[in-house]
Amino acid sequence: NPDVDGTVWSIKLSPDESTVYAAGDFLLVNTVIPQEYIAEFDSATGGITNFYAALDATGRVLARSSDGTTLYVGGSFLEFRTLSGEGVPFDEATQASVAYPKVSTFGGPGATIYASVPDGAGGWYVGGSFTNVGTTTQPRLAHITSSGVLDSAFDPDIDNSSVFALALSPDGSTLY
């Protein structure tokens, strides 16, 4: 019965079902354990694990890569471990962050990633309330390739609305 002191926005189970990740608007687990905005729990006991990532603001989305080795964390945070940006994938086995282009808004902070889905080839689709990916204008929806760069050929025309949810068809041909 893990207890967090705020809202949980996303939950993701590990491929072997031994751990559960939670991301949201919380700072403490079980009233006393600092776990800023992201935590990992033992799925059998509900106890907190030794994982500690410390986001500096809300975690909104958790998505797992197609091969199950990488967890993508998105939200309105500016820092995840040593990497900066509102979305960062990390290798679960090593707990190392993976380099990734930063999303932002014109004029500075305020971007949020609300949704993410793996592309099936090692990359990610991300959606939210951002206007830039790296140094490129790419509002609200972007495709990041498996090499960690913005896919310049993917250029959807999204109006001024934020993207809150994404789904990819089983054959990978249609993004919803």
Tab-separated table of N, CA and C in Angstrom:
chain	number	residue	atom	x	y	z
A	1	ASN	N	0.829	-1.185	0.000
A	1	ASN	CA	0.000	0.000	0.000
A	1	ASN	C	0.873	1.247	0.000
A	2	PRO	N	1.598	1.518	-1.090
A	2	PRO	CA	2.406	2.729	-1.120
A	2	PRO	C	1.520	3.968	-1.050
A	3	ASP	N	1.971	4.959	-0.356
A	3	ASP	CA	1.200	6.177	-0.142
A	3	ASP	C	2.048	7.363	-0.575
A	4	VAL	N	1.564	8.132	-1.536
A	4	VAL	CA	2.267	9.333	-1.966
A	4	VAL	C	1.477	10.550	-1.527
A	5	ASP	N	2.154	11.676	-1.374
A	5	ASP	CA	1.502	12.871	-0.843
A	5	ASP	C	0.954	13.795	-1.928
A	6	GLY	N	0.624	13.266	-3.093
A	6	GLY	CA	0.078	14.078	-4.167
A	6	GLY	C	-0.555	13.203	-5.241
A	7	THR	N	-0.817	13.798	-6.381
A	7	THR	CA	-1.468	13.127	-7.498
A	7	THR	C	-0.485	12.254	-8.268
A	8	VAL	N	-0.922	11.066	-8.656
A	8	VAL	CA	-0.162	10.206	-9.566
A	8	VAL	C	-0.795	10.358	-10.945
A	9	TRP	N	0.009	10.777	-11.929
A	9	TRP	CA	-0.481	11.008	-13.287
A	9	TRP	C	-0.264	9.811	-14.206
A	10	SER	N	0.742	8.991	-13.902
A	10	SER	CA	1.042	7.865	-14.784
A	10	SER	C	1.668	6.728	-13.991
A	11	ILE	N	1.345	5.502	-14.393
A	11	ILE	CA	1.899	4.295	-13.779
A	11	ILE	C	2.357	3.371	-14.894
A	12	LYS	N	3.515	2.732	-14.700
A	12	LYS	CA	4.019	1.786	-15.697
A	12	LYS	C	4.653	0.605	-14.984
A	13	LEU	N	4.279	-0.599	-15.389
A	13	LEU	CA	4.797	-1.841	-14.841
A	13	LEU	C	6.036	-2.260	-15.624
A	14	SER	N	7.054	-2.782	-14.938
A	14	SER	CA	8.253	-3.273	-15.621
A	14	SER	C	7.906	-4.520	-16.434
A	15	PRO	N	8.693	-4.837	-17.485
A	15	PRO	CA	8.383	-6.008	-18.323
A	15	PRO	C	8.298	-7.317	-17.537
A	16	ASP	N	9.111	-7.485	-16.509
A	16	ASP	CA	9.058	-8.713	-15.723
A	16	ASP	C	8.048	-8.612	-14.562
A	17	GLU	N	7.340	-7.503	-14.491
A	17	GLU	CA	6.299	-7.238	-13.499
A	17	GLU	C	6.812	-7.199	-12.057
A	18	SER	N	8.116	-6.983	-11.878
A	18	SER	CA	8.677	-6.941	-10.524
A	18	SER	C	8.615	-5.554	-9.902
A	19	THR	N	8.539	-4.515	-10.733
A	19	THR	CA	8.486	-3.154	-10.215
A	19	THR	C	7.405	-2.347	-10.916
A	20	VAL	N	6.958	-1.320	-10.211
A	20	VAL	CA	5.965	-0.394	-10.738
A	20	VAL	C	6.531	1.015	-10.588
A	21	TYR	N	6.521	1.778	-11.679
A	21	TYR	CA	6.938	3.180	-11.631
A	21	TYR	C	5.686	4.045	-11.532
A	22	ALA	N	5.787	5.127	-10.781
A	22	ALA	CA	4.707	6.107	-10.685
A	22	ALA	C	5.309	7.493	-10.881
A	23	ALA	N	4.613	8.331	-11.623
A	23	ALA	CA	5.046	9.717	-11.830
A	23	ALA	C	3.868	10.632	-11.548
A	24	GLY	N	4.148	11.816	-11.011
A	24	GLY	CA	3.059	12.733	-10.705
A	24	GLY	C	3.498	13.971	-9.965
A	25	ASP	N	2.581	14.478	-9.123
A	25	ASP	CA	2.786	15.692	-8.329
A	25	ASP	C	3.005	15.327	-6.867
A	26	PHE	N	3.979	14.520	-6.571
A	26	PHE	CA	4.231	14.137	-5.183
A	26	PHE	C	5.703	14.340	-4.842
A	27	LEU	N	5.970	14.513	-3.569
A	27	LEU	CA	7.326	14.711	-3.083
A	27	LEU	C	7.759	13.626	-2.107
A	28	LEU	N	6.783	13.031	-1.417
A	28	LEU	CA	7.089	12.035	-0.390
A	28	LEU	C	6.313	10.747	-0.627
A	29	VAL	N	6.921	9.635	-0.237
A	29	VAL	CA	6.271	8.336	-0.248
A	29	VAL	C	6.218	7.851	1.197
A	30	ASN	N	5.074	7.296	1.568
A	30	ASN	CA	4.871	6.812	2.946
A	30	ASN	C	5.208	7.890	3.981
A	31	THR	N	4.855	9.089	3.703
A	31	THR	CA	4.967	10.297	4.541
A	31	THR	C	6.369	10.805	4.822
A	32	VAL	N	7.396	9.988	4.640
A	32	VAL	CA	8.736	10.426	5.052
A	32	VAL	C	9.846	10.213	4.024
A	33	ILE	N	9.615	9.409	3.010
A	33	ILE	CA	10.686	9.085	2.062
A	33	ILE	C	10.649	10.056	0.877
A	34	PRO	N	11.682	10.890	0.706
A	34	PRO	CA	11.713	11.817	-0.428
A	34	PRO	C	11.817	11.075	-1.761
A	35	GLN	N	10.885	11.310	-2.636
A	35	GLN	CA	10.870	10.757	-3.996
A	35	GLN	C	10.210	11.801	-4.877
A	36	GLU	N	10.955	12.786	-5.303
A	36	GLU	CA	10.380	13.926	-6.004
A	36	GLU	C	9.837	13.568	-7.384
A	37	TYR	N	8.516	13.491	-7.470
A	37	TYR	CA	7.741	13.405	-8.700
A	37	TYR	C	7.838	12.077	-9.451
A	38	ILE	N	8.716	11.160	-9.027
A	38	ILE	CA	8.800	9.840	-9.648
A	38	ILE	C	9.298	8.856	-8.595
A	39	ALA	N	8.729	7.648	-8.629
A	39	ALA	CA	9.140	6.627	-7.663
A	39	ALA	C	9.011	5.253	-8.293
A	40	GLU	N	9.751	4.307	-7.729
A	40	GLU	CA	9.668	2.915	-8.158
A	40	GLU	C	9.318	2.067	-6.939
A	41	PHE	N	8.344	1.170	-7.121
A	41	PHE	CA	7.877	0.318	-6.039
A	41	PHE	C	8.069	-1.152	-6.397
A	42	ASP	N	8.325	-1.979	-5.402
A	42	ASP	CA	8.339	-3.424	-5.570
A	42	ASP	C	6.887	-3.846	-5.759
A	43	SER	N	6.566	-4.527	-6.851
A	43	SER	CA	5.161	-4.842	-7.138
A	43	SER	C	4.588	-5.896	-6.188
A	44	ALA	N	5.431	-6.706	-5.580
A	44	ALA	CA	4.936	-7.726	-4.654
A	44	ALA	C	4.638	-7.156	-3.271
A	45	THR	N	5.502	-6.245	-2.810
A	45	THR	CA	5.355	-5.736	-1.445
A	45	THR	C	4.784	-4.318	-1.376
A	46	GLY	N	4.889	-3.570	-2.467
A	46	GLY	CA	4.477	-2.170	-2.452
A	46	GLY	C	5.533	-1.266	-1.841
A	47	GLY	N	6.640	-1.854	-1.396
A	47	GLY	CA	7.713	-1.062	-0.796
A	47	GLY	C	8.496	-0.278	-1.830
A	48	ILE	N	9.059	0.831	-1.387
A	48	ILE	CA	9.870	1.675	-2.257
A	48	ILE	C	11.199	0.966	-2.526
A	49	THR	N	11.712	1.081	-3.750
A	49	THR	CA	12.998	0.466	-4.091
A	49	THR	C	14.115	1.487	-3.881
A	50	ASN	N	15.335	1.130	-4.255
A	50	ASN	CA	16.460	2.054	-4.109
A	50	ASN	C	16.592	3.000	-5.291
A	51	PHE	N	15.666	2.950	-6.255
A	51	PHE	CA	15.651	3.865	-7.389
A	51	PHE	C	15.387	5.279	-6.890
A	52	TYR	N	16.187	6.234	-7.360
A	52	TYR	CA	15.948	7.630	-7.003
A	52	TYR	C	16.335	8.505	-8.179
A	53	ALA	N	15.366	9.119	-8.811
A	53	ALA	CA	15.624	9.915	-10.003
A	53	ALA	C	15.544	11.409	-9.746
A	54	ALA	N	14.678	11.852	-8.870
A	54	ALA	CA	14.506	13.252	-8.516
A	54	ALA	C	14.282	14.171	-9.706
A	55	LEU	N	13.057	14.259	-10.150
A	55	LEU	CA	12.668	15.286	-11.102
A	55	LEU	C	12.550	16.587	-10.324
A	56	ASP	N	12.614	17.723	-11.026
A	56	ASP	CA	12.473	18.989	-10.314
A	56	ASP	C	11.078	19.588	-10.461
A	57	ALA	N	10.163	18.862	-11.104
A	57	ALA	CA	8.764	19.272	-11.226
A	57	ALA	C	7.959	18.062	-11.697
A	58	THR	N	6.695	18.252	-11.956
A	58	THR	CA	5.740	17.189	-12.222
A	58	THR	C	6.165	16.211	-13.311
A	59	GLY	N	6.002	14.919	-12.999
A	59	GLY	CA	6.105	13.856	-14.000
A	59	GLY	C	4.707	13.552	-14.503
A	60	ARG	N	4.492	13.598	-15.803
A	60	ARG	CA	3.144	13.449	-16.359
A	60	ARG	C	2.918	12.144	-17.112
A	61	VAL	N	3.977	11.607	-17.739
A	61	VAL	CA	3.775	10.442	-18.589
A	61	VAL	C	4.940	9.469	-18.450
A	62	LEU	N	4.622	8.181	-18.452
A	62	LEU	CA	5.609	7.112	-18.489
A	62	LEU	C	5.261	6.228	-19.676
A	63	ALA	N	6.240	5.913	-20.509
A	63	ALA	CA	6.025	5.025	-21.649
A	63	ALA	C	7.224	4.097	-21.761
A	64	ARG	N	6.991	2.879	-22.179
A	64	ARG	CA	8.058	1.889	-22.289
A	64	ARG	C	8.392	1.645	-23.755
A	65	SER	N	9.695	1.496	-24.043
A	65	SER	CA	10.137	1.201	-25.406
A	65	SER	C	9.609	-0.160	-25.846
A	66	SER	N	9.555	-0.371	-27.144
A	66	SER	CA	9.033	-1.622	-27.692
A	66	SER	C	9.810	-2.833	-27.208
A	67	ASP	N	11.120	-2.676	-27.004
A	67	ASP	CA	11.926	-3.816	-26.541
A	67	ASP	C	11.932	-3.939	-25.015
A	68	GLY	N	11.265	-3.025	-24.323
A	68	GLY	CA	11.109	-3.105	-22.882
A	68	GLY	C	12.295	-2.654	-22.056
A	69	THR	N	13.340	-2.124	-22.677
A	69	THR	CA	14.553	-1.768	-21.927
A	69	THR	C	14.614	-0.318	-21.485
A	70	THR	N	13.814	0.537	-22.110
A	70	THR	CA	13.903	1.964	-21.837
A	70	THR	C	12.553	2.505	-21.408
A	71	LEU	N	12.571	3.299	-20.364
A	71	LEU	CA	11.363	3.958	-19.888
A	71	LEU	C	11.484	5.437	-20.222
A	72	TYR	N	10.463	5.981	-20.872
A	72	TYR	CA	10.432	7.393	-21.211
A	72	TYR	C	9.642	8.114	-20.129
A	73	VAL	N	10.213	9.187	-19.597
A	73	VAL	CA	9.568	9.997	-18.570
A	73	VAL	C	9.328	11.378	-19.148
A	74	GLY	N	8.097	11.831	-19.158
A	74	GLY	CA	7.768	13.154	-19.666
A	74	GLY	C	6.993	13.946	-18.638
A	75	GLY	N	7.009	15.257	-18.767
A	75	GLY	CA	6.273	16.097	-17.832
A	75	GLY	C	6.614	17.545	-18.009
A	76	SER	N	6.562	18.300	-16.904
A	76	SER	CA	6.871	19.730	-16.952
A	76	SER	C	8.162	20.024	-16.207
A	77	PHE	N	8.973	19.008	-15.986
A	77	PHE	CA	10.230	19.184	-15.272
A	77	PHE	C	11.306	19.748	-16.193
A	78	LEU	N	12.307	20.358	-15.614
A	78	LEU	CA	13.435	20.879	-16.373
A	78	LEU	C	14.689	20.037	-16.158
A	79	GLU	N	14.662	19.174	-15.146
A	79	GLU	CA	15.847	18.376	-14.880
A	79	GLU	C	15.478	16.973	-14.415
A	80	PHE	N	16.162	15.991	-14.992
A	80	PHE	CA	16.044	14.591	-14.607
A	80	PHE	C	17.467	14.072	-14.493
A	81	ARG	N	17.890	13.805	-13.278
A	81	ARG	CA	19.277	13.415	-13.033
A	81	ARG	C	20.204	14.458	-13.629
A	82	THR	N	21.065	14.052	-14.589
A	82	THR	CA	22.021	15.004	-15.159
A	82	THR	C	21.538	15.617	-16.456
A	83	LEU	N	20.414	15.160	-16.997
A	83	LEU	CA	19.925	15.689	-18.266
A	83	LEU	C	18.835	16.718	-18.013
A	84	SER	N	18.705	17.659	-18.920
A	84	SER	CA	17.641	18.645	-18.779
A	84	SER	C	16.637	18.459	-19.898
A	85	GLY	N	15.439	18.893	-19.650
A	85	GLY	CA	14.376	18.799	-20.635
A	85	GLY	C	13.131	18.232	-20.009
A	86	GLU	N	12.012	18.418	-20.670
A	86	GLU	CA	10.730	17.989	-20.132
A	86	GLU	C	10.445	16.523	-20.425
A	87	GLY	N	11.322	15.856	-21.153
A	87	GLY	CA	11.159	14.443	-21.429
A	87	GLY	C	12.506	13.782	-21.594
A	88	VAL	N	12.690	12.654	-20.937
A	88	VAL	CA	13.974	11.964	-20.965
A	88	VAL	C	13.741	10.458	-20.895
A	89	PRO	N	14.317	9.687	-21.817
A	89	PRO	CA	14.288	8.238	-21.655
A	89	PRO	C	15.470	7.786	-20.795
A	90	PHE	N	15.307	6.673	-20.070
A	90	PHE	CA	16.437	6.133	-19.327
A	90	PHE	C	16.416	4.613	-19.373
A	91	ASP	N	17.610	4.028	-19.331
A	91	ASP	CA	17.786	2.585	-19.366
A	91	ASP	C	17.476	2.040	-17.975
A	92	GLU	N	16.505	1.152	-17.879
A	92	GLU	CA	16.098	0.652	-16.563
A	92	GLU	C	17.157	-0.226	-15.906
A	93	ALA	N	17.906	-0.977	-16.704
A	93	ALA	CA	18.911	-1.870	-16.128
A	93	ALA	C	20.033	-1.088	-15.462
A	94	THR	N	20.511	-0.030	-16.142
A	94	THR	CA	21.628	0.752	-15.605
A	94	THR	C	21.162	1.998	-14.873
A	95	GLN	N	19.891	2.355	-15.046
A	95	GLN	CA	19.296	3.585	-14.530
A	95	GLN	C	20.031	4.823	-15.047
A	96	ALA	N	20.619	4.715	-16.228
A	96	ALA	CA	21.318	5.842	-16.844
A	96	ALA	C	20.381	6.568	-17.809
A	97	SER	N	20.408	7.891	-17.766
A	97	SER	CA	19.626	8.698	-18.690
A	97	SER	C	20.228	8.593	-20.084
A	98	VAL	N	19.368	8.721	-21.089
A	98	VAL	CA	19.778	8.670	-22.480
A	98	VAL	C	19.701	10.093	-23.038
A	99	ALA	N	20.729	10.528	-23.768
A	99	ALA	CA	20.717	11.881	-24.348
A	99	ALA	C	19.501	12.044	-25.255
A	100	TYR	N	18.886	13.202	-25.187
A	100	TYR	CA	17.628	13.431	-25.879
A	100	TYR	C	17.464	14.929	-26.116
A	101	PRO	N	16.871	15.347	-27.242
A	101	PRO	CA	16.697	16.789	-27.453
A	101	PRO	C	15.675	17.385	-26.493
A	102	LYS	N	15.947	18.558	-26.017
A	102	LYS	CA	15.091	19.262	-25.069
A	102	LYS	C	13.904	19.888	-25.788
A	103	VAL	N	12.721	19.783	-25.193
A	103	VAL	CA	11.564	20.518	-25.706
A	103	VAL	C	11.441	21.800	-24.900
A	104	SER	N	10.914	22.838	-25.533
A	104	SER	CA	10.777	24.128	-24.857
A	104	SER	C	9.650	24.911	-25.502
A	105	THR	N	9.389	26.081	-24.943
A	105	THR	CA	8.423	26.996	-25.528
A	105	THR	C	9.165	28.260	-25.926
A	106	PHE	N	8.593	29.022	-26.846
A	106	PHE	CA	9.195	30.301	-27.212
A	106	PHE	C	9.333	31.145	-25.959
A	107	GLY	N	10.471	31.717	-25.743
A	107	GLY	CA	10.667	32.605	-24.610
A	107	GLY	C	11.051	31.915	-23.321
A	108	GLY	N	11.298	30.594	-23.335
A	108	GLY	CA	11.778	29.956	-22.114
A	108	GLY	C	10.958	28.805	-21.625
A	109	PRO	N	10.987	28.573	-20.299
A	109	PRO	CA	10.325	27.402	-19.731
A	109	PRO	C	8.819	27.470	-19.857
A	110	GLY	N	8.172	26.387	-19.525
A	110	GLY	CA	6.716	26.335	-19.590
A	110	GLY	C	6.224	25.204	-20.462
A	111	ALA	N	7.126	24.462	-21.089
A	111	ALA	CA	6.723	23.328	-21.921
A	111	ALA	C	6.369	22.141	-21.039
A	112	THR	N	5.434	21.324	-21.521
A	112	THR	CA	5.071	20.095	-20.826
A	112	THR	C	4.859	18.997	-21.848
A	113	ILE	N	5.376	17.810	-21.564
A	113	ILE	CA	5.058	16.630	-22.359
A	113	ILE	C	3.959	15.886	-21.612
A	114	TYR	N	2.826	15.717	-22.279
A	114	TYR	CA	1.683	15.035	-21.691
A	114	TYR	C	1.553	13.594	-22.173
A	115	ALA	N	2.127	13.287	-23.336
A	115	ALA	CA	1.939	11.960	-23.908
A	115	ALA	C	3.191	11.507	-24.637
A	116	SER	N	3.419	10.207	-24.608
A	116	SER	CA	4.534	9.629	-25.338
A	116	SER	C	4.203	8.193	-25.687
A	117	VAL	N	4.669	7.751	-26.841
A	117	VAL	CA	4.477	6.378	-27.273
A	117	VAL	C	5.712	5.971	-28.076
A	118	PRO	N	6.219	4.738	-27.855
A	118	PRO	CA	7.366	4.301	-28.645
A	118	PRO	C	6.974	4.109	-30.103
A	119	ASP	N	7.920	4.361	-31.014
A	119	ASP	CA	7.626	4.226	-32.442
A	119	ASP	C	7.824	2.806	-32.967
A	120	GLY	N	8.307	1.898	-32.129
A	120	GLY	CA	8.531	0.516	-32.540
A	120	GLY	C	9.899	0.274	-33.140
A	121	ALA	N	10.667	1.338	-33.317
A	121	ALA	CA	12.002	1.218	-33.922
A	121	ALA	C	13.074	1.846	-33.037
A	122	GLY	N	12.766	2.017	-31.752
A	122	GLY	CA	13.744	2.584	-30.826
A	122	GLY	C	13.594	4.072	-30.582
A	123	GLY	N	12.674	4.715	-31.273
A	123	GLY	CA	12.421	6.146	-31.094
A	123	GLY	C	11.109	6.373	-30.373
A	124	TRP	N	10.695	7.646	-30.320
A	124	TRP	CA	9.499	8.024	-29.565
A	124	TRP	C	8.707	9.097	-30.297
A	125	TYR	N	7.395	9.046	-30.151
A	125	TYR	CA	6.533	10.171	-30.485
A	125	TYR	C	6.218	10.854	-29.165
A	126	VAL	N	6.273	12.168	-29.122
A	126	VAL	CA	5.943	12.917	-27.921
A	126	VAL	C	4.950	14.017	-28.273
A	127	GLY	N	4.016	14.251	-27.367
A	127	GLY	CA	3.016	15.296	-27.565
A	127	GLY	C	2.863	16.108	-26.302
A	128	GLY	N	2.475	17.368	-26.448
A	128	GLY	CA	2.300	18.206	-25.277
A	128	GLY	C	2.037	19.647	-25.625
A	129	SER	N	2.612	20.537	-24.823
A	129	SER	CA	2.412	21.980	-24.994
A	129	SER	C	3.740	22.678	-25.244
A	130	PHE	N	4.540	22.131	-26.119
A	130	PHE	CA	5.838	22.715	-26.453
A	130	PHE	C	5.803	23.339	-27.845
A	131	THR	N	6.756	24.181	-28.142
A	131	THR	CA	6.851	24.783	-29.472
A	131	THR	C	8.149	24.413	-30.187
A	132	ASN	N	9.166	24.042	-29.430
A	132	ASN	CA	10.462	23.708	-30.023
A	132	ASN	C	10.943	22.348	-29.539
A	133	VAL	N	11.700	21.672	-30.393
A	133	VAL	CA	12.455	20.478	-30.019
A	133	VAL	C	13.895	20.775	-30.405
A	134	GLY	N	14.759	20.828	-29.401
A	134	GLY	CA	16.115	21.295	-29.668
A	134	GLY	C	16.042	22.728	-30.151
A	135	THR	N	16.664	23.011	-31.268
A	135	THR	CA	16.647	24.363	-31.837
A	135	THR	C	15.642	24.498	-32.977
A	136	THR	N	14.828	23.466	-33.195
A	136	THR	CA	13.876	23.458	-34.308
A	136	THR	C	12.464	23.735	-33.824
A	137	THR	N	11.762	24.584	-34.560
A	137	THR	CA	10.351	24.810	-34.266
A	137	THR	C	9.583	23.548	-34.635
A	138	GLN	N	8.946	22.944	-33.662
A	138	GLN	CA	8.164	21.713	-33.849
A	138	GLN	C	7.077	21.717	-32.782
A	139	PRO	N	5.957	22.390	-33.052
A	139	PRO	CA	4.939	22.552	-32.015
A	139	PRO	C	4.103	21.308	-31.734
A	140	ARG	N	3.978	20.997	-30.441
A	140	ARG	CA	3.005	20.089	-29.853
A	140	ARG	C	3.131	18.605	-30.157
A	141	LEU	N	3.759	18.209	-31.254
A	141	LEU	CA	3.894	16.796	-31.595
A	141	LEU	C	5.185	16.588	-32.363
A	142	ALA	N	5.996	15.619	-31.915
A	142	ALA	CA	7.291	15.390	-32.550
A	142	ALA	C	7.622	13.909	-32.560
A	143	HIS	N	8.486	13.544	-33.488
A	143	HIS	CA	9.023	12.187	-33.546
A	143	HIS	C	10.526	12.285	-33.322
A	144	ILE	N	11.000	11.580	-32.295
A	144	ILE	CA	12.424	11.526	-32.000
A	144	ILE	C	12.902	10.143	-32.436
A	145	THR	N	13.923	10.091	-33.275
A	145	THR	CA	14.402	8.817	-33.823
A	145	THR	C	15.194	8.030	-32.783
A	146	SER	N	15.513	6.809	-33.121
A	146	SER	CA	16.280	5.948	-32.210
A	146	SER	C	17.677	6.497	-31.947
A	147	SER	N	18.177	7.353	-32.823
A	147	SER	CA	19.487	7.971	-32.588
A	147	SER	C	19.382	9.234	-31.731
A	148	GLY	N	18.172	9.560	-31.257
A	148	GLY	CA	17.988	10.679	-30.343
A	148	GLY	C	17.910	12.037	-31.001
A	149	VAL	N	17.528	12.085	-32.277
A	149	VAL	CA	17.402	13.365	-32.978
A	149	VAL	C	15.971	13.537	-33.487
A	150	LEU	N	15.593	14.777	-33.689
A	150	LEU	CA	14.273	15.100	-34.216
A	150	LEU	C	14.153	14.594	-35.648
A	151	ASP	N	13.067	13.907	-35.955
A	151	ASP	CA	12.773	13.441	-37.313
A	151	ASP	C	12.192	14.618	-38.083
A	152	SER	N	13.009	15.245	-38.925
A	152	SER	CA	12.568	16.445	-39.648
A	152	SER	C	11.523	16.127	-40.715
A	153	ALA	N	11.405	14.881	-41.134
A	153	ALA	CA	10.401	14.497	-42.128
A	153	ALA	C	9.006	14.402	-41.507
A	154	PHE	N	8.931	14.247	-40.189
A	154	PHE	CA	7.650	14.182	-39.485
A	154	PHE	C	7.263	15.600	-39.109
A	155	ASP	N	6.270	16.147	-39.785
A	155	ASP	CA	5.892	17.539	-39.558
A	155	ASP	C	4.370	17.686	-39.573
A	156	PRO	N	3.701	17.214	-38.519
A	156	PRO	CA	2.246	17.336	-38.466
A	156	PRO	C	1.824	18.788	-38.272
A	157	ASP	N	0.658	19.096	-38.745
A	157	ASP	CA	0.128	20.449	-38.597
A	157	ASP	C	-0.852	20.444	-37.431
A	158	ILE	N	-0.359	20.818	-36.247
A	158	ILE	CA	-1.194	20.844	-35.050
A	158	ILE	C	-1.557	22.287	-34.748
A	159	ASP	N	-2.841	22.535	-34.477
A	159	ASP	CA	-3.261	23.902	-34.162
A	159	ASP	C	-2.752	24.304	-32.777
A	160	ASN	N	-3.345	25.266	-32.165
A	160	ASN	CA	-2.867	25.789	-30.883
A	160	ASN	C	-3.256	24.940	-29.678
A	161	SER	N	-3.827	23.778	-29.893
A	161	SER	CA	-4.206	22.904	-28.793
A	161	SER	C	-3.033	22.032	-28.375
A	162	SER	N	-2.971	21.676	-27.107
A	162	SER	CA	-1.949	20.749	-26.620
A	162	SER	C	-2.340	19.324	-26.970
A	163	VAL	N	-1.361	18.442	-27.051
A	163	VAL	CA	-1.594	17.019	-27.287
A	163	VAL	C	-1.531	16.322	-25.937
A	164	PHE	N	-2.626	15.661	-25.540
A	164	PHE	CA	-2.715	15.025	-24.230
A	164	PHE	C	-2.646	13.499	-24.274
A	165	ALA	N	-2.830	12.897	-25.443
A	165	ALA	CA	-2.804	11.435	-25.543
A	165	ALA	C	-2.308	11.029	-26.922
A	166	LEU	N	-1.618	9.899	-26.977
A	166	LEU	CA	-1.124	9.344	-28.235
A	166	LEU	C	-1.306	7.835	-28.214
A	167	ALA	N	-1.551	7.266	-29.381
A	167	ALA	CA	-1.576	5.809	-29.545
A	167	ALA	C	-1.058	5.505	-30.944
A	168	LEU	N	-0.327	4.421	-31.080
A	168	LEU	CA	0.204	3.982	-32.365
A	168	LEU	C	-0.481	2.679	-32.737
A	169	SER	N	-0.912	2.573	-33.988
A	169	SER	CA	-1.567	1.338	-34.443
A	169	SER	C	-0.601	0.166	-34.301
A	170	PRO	N	-1.122	-1.047	-34.131
A	170	PRO	CA	-0.252	-2.216	-33.952
A	170	PRO	C	0.785	-2.408	-35.062
A	171	ASP	N	0.443	-2.029	-36.288
A	171	ASP	CA	1.409	-2.189	-37.379
A	171	ASP	C	2.352	-0.985	-37.505
A	172	GLY	N	2.170	0.019	-36.631
A	172	GLY	CA	3.055	1.193	-36.612
A	172	GLY	C	2.828	2.188	-37.742
A	173	SER	N	1.753	2.020	-38.492
A	173	SER	CA	1.541	2.896	-39.646
A	173	SER	C	0.718	4.143	-39.353
A	174	THR	N	-0.029	4.152	-38.253
A	174	THR	CA	-0.904	5.287	-37.963
A	174	THR	C	-0.713	5.743	-36.519
A	175	LEU	N	-0.469	7.027	-36.351
A	175	LEU	CA	-0.371	7.641	-35.033
A	175	LEU	C	-1.681	8.353	-34.754
A	176	TYR	N	-2.293	8.049	-33.619
A	176	TYR	CA	-3.546	8.707	-33.228
A	176	TYR	C	-3.277	9.682	-32.113
